[in-house]
PDB file of C-alpha atoms in Angstrom:
ATOM      1  CA  MET A   1      -8.600  -8.276  -4.003  1.00 77.00           C
ATOM      2  CA  ASP A   2      -7.885  -9.503  -0.464  1.00 87.00           C
ATOM      3  CA  ILE A   3      -5.924  -6.772   1.320  1.00 92.00           C
ATOM      4  CA  GLN A   4      -5.720  -6.658   5.109  1.00 93.00           C
ATOM      5  CA  VAL A   5      -4.232  -4.243   7.645  1.00 94.00           C
ATOM      6  CA  GLY A   6      -0.536  -5.037   8.067  1.00 94.00           C
ATOM      7  CA  ASP A   7       0.003  -6.221   4.486  1.00 95.00           C
ATOM      8  CA  THR A   8       2.675  -4.636   2.302  1.00 96.00           C
ATOM      9  CA  LEU A   9       1.629  -3.390  -1.136  1.00 95.00           C
ATOM     10  CA  ILE A  10       4.169  -3.221  -3.951  1.00 96.00           C
ATOM     11  CA  MET A  11       2.817  -0.504  -6.231  1.00 95.00           C
ATOM     12  CA  LYS A  12       3.361   0.036  -9.966  1.00 95.00           C
ATOM     13  CA  LYS A  13       4.494   3.629  -9.419  1.00 93.00           C
ATOM     14  CA  ASN A  14       7.093   4.827  -6.939  1.00 93.00           C
ATOM     15  CA  HIS A  15       6.560   7.335  -4.147  1.00 92.00           C
ATOM     16  CA  PRO A  16       8.529  10.581  -4.763  1.00 94.00           C
ATOM     17  CA  CYS A  17      11.224   9.318  -2.347  1.00 93.00           C
ATOM     18  CA  GLY A  18      11.858   6.369  -4.709  1.00 93.00           C
ATOM     19  CA  GLU A  19      10.205   3.522  -2.758  1.00 94.00           C
ATOM     20  CA  ASN A  20       7.305   1.463  -4.139  1.00 95.00           C
ATOM     21  CA  ARG A  21       6.506  -0.531  -0.953  1.00 96.00           C
ATOM     22  CA  PHE A  22       3.680   0.666   1.307  1.00 96.00           C
ATOM     23  CA  LEU A  23       2.345  -0.718   4.595  1.00 96.00           C
ATOM     24  CA  VAL A  24      -1.455  -0.844   4.909  1.00 96.00           C
ATOM     25  CA  LEU A  25      -2.558   0.996   8.074  1.00 96.00           C
ATOM     26  CA  ARG A  26      -6.325   1.239   7.427  1.00 96.00           C
ATOM     27  CA  ILE A  27      -8.808  -0.133   4.909  1.00 94.00           C
ATOM     28  CA  GLY A  28     -12.321   0.935   3.979  1.00 93.00           C
ATOM     29  CA  MET A  29     -13.514   3.334   1.279  1.00 94.00           C
ATOM     30  CA  ASP A  30      -9.993   4.785   1.433  1.00 95.00           C
ATOM     31  CA  PHE A  31      -6.686   3.065   2.125  1.00 95.00           C
ATOM     32  CA  LYS A  32      -4.217   4.643   4.540  1.00 97.00           C
ATOM     33  CA  LEU A  33      -0.732   3.653   3.434  1.00 96.00           C
ATOM     34  CA  LYS A  34       2.684   4.318   4.943  1.00 97.00           C
ATOM     35  CA  CYS A  35       5.793   4.522   2.767  1.00 96.00           C
ATOM     36  CA  GLN A  36       8.362   1.959   3.944  1.00 95.00           C
ATOM     37  CA  LYS A  37      11.326   4.243   3.183  1.00 95.00           C
ATOM     38  CA  CYS A  38      10.428   7.762   4.351  1.00 95.00           C
ATOM     39  CA  GLY A  39       7.449   7.000   6.644  1.00 94.00           C
ATOM     40  CA  HIS A  40       5.072   9.416   4.896  1.00 96.00           C
ATOM     41  CA  GLU A  41       1.408   8.437   5.342  1.00 96.00           C
ATOM     42  CA  ILE A  42      -1.076   8.893   2.515  1.00 95.00           C
ATOM     43  CA  MET A  43      -4.775   8.204   2.042  1.00 96.00           C
ATOM     44  CA  ILE A  44      -5.991   7.203  -1.401  1.00 95.00           C
ATOM     45  CA  PRO A  45      -9.373   5.903  -2.637  1.00 96.00           C
ATOM     46  CA  ARG A  46      -9.762   2.109  -2.678  1.00 93.00           C
ATOM     47  CA  SER A  47     -10.330   2.025  -6.457  1.00 93.00           C
ATOM     48  CA  LYS A  48      -7.105   3.904  -7.190  1.00 93.00           C
ATOM     49  CA  ALA A  49      -5.113   1.779  -4.727  1.00 91.00           C
ATOM     50  CA  GLU A  50      -6.359  -1.512  -6.175  1.00 91.00           C
ATOM     51  CA  LYS A  51      -5.552  -0.413  -9.743  1.00 95.00           C
ATOM     52  CA  GLY A  52      -2.009   0.566  -8.760  1.00 94.00           C
ATOM     53  CA  VAL A  53      -1.067  -2.637  -6.908  1.00 95.00           C
ATOM     54  CA  LYS A  54       1.529  -4.840  -8.563  1.00 95.00           C
ATOM     55  CA  ARG A  55       1.789  -7.423  -5.756  1.00 95.00           C
ATOM     56  CA  VAL A  56       0.553  -7.957  -2.166  1.00 94.00           C
ATOM     57  CA  GLU A  57       2.848  -9.385   0.519  1.00 93.00           C
ATOM     58  CA  LYS A  58       0.856 -10.762   3.437  1.00 90.00           C
ATOM     59  CA  SER A  59       1.917  -9.783   6.958  1.00 80.00           C
ATOM     60  CA  GLY A  60       2.854 -13.390   7.859  1.00 72.00           C
ATOM     61  CA  GLU A  61       5.273 -13.840   4.922  1.00 59.00           C
ATOM     62  CA  ASP A  62       8.973 -13.061   4.963  1.00 49.00           C
TER      63      ASP A  62
END
């Protein structure tokens, strides 16, 4: 899966605030994601993040 910093991930499950869109801040063994609605930052393991992704929106797309 080709995920880069700045991409937006649409996840299968919602964040507790109700949003399912997360901005990728850091990649590596863990992903650092920022909720697009409430701004909460989370770090989750790469394997869990990749399983939970529904769609990836690249940073250059509208």
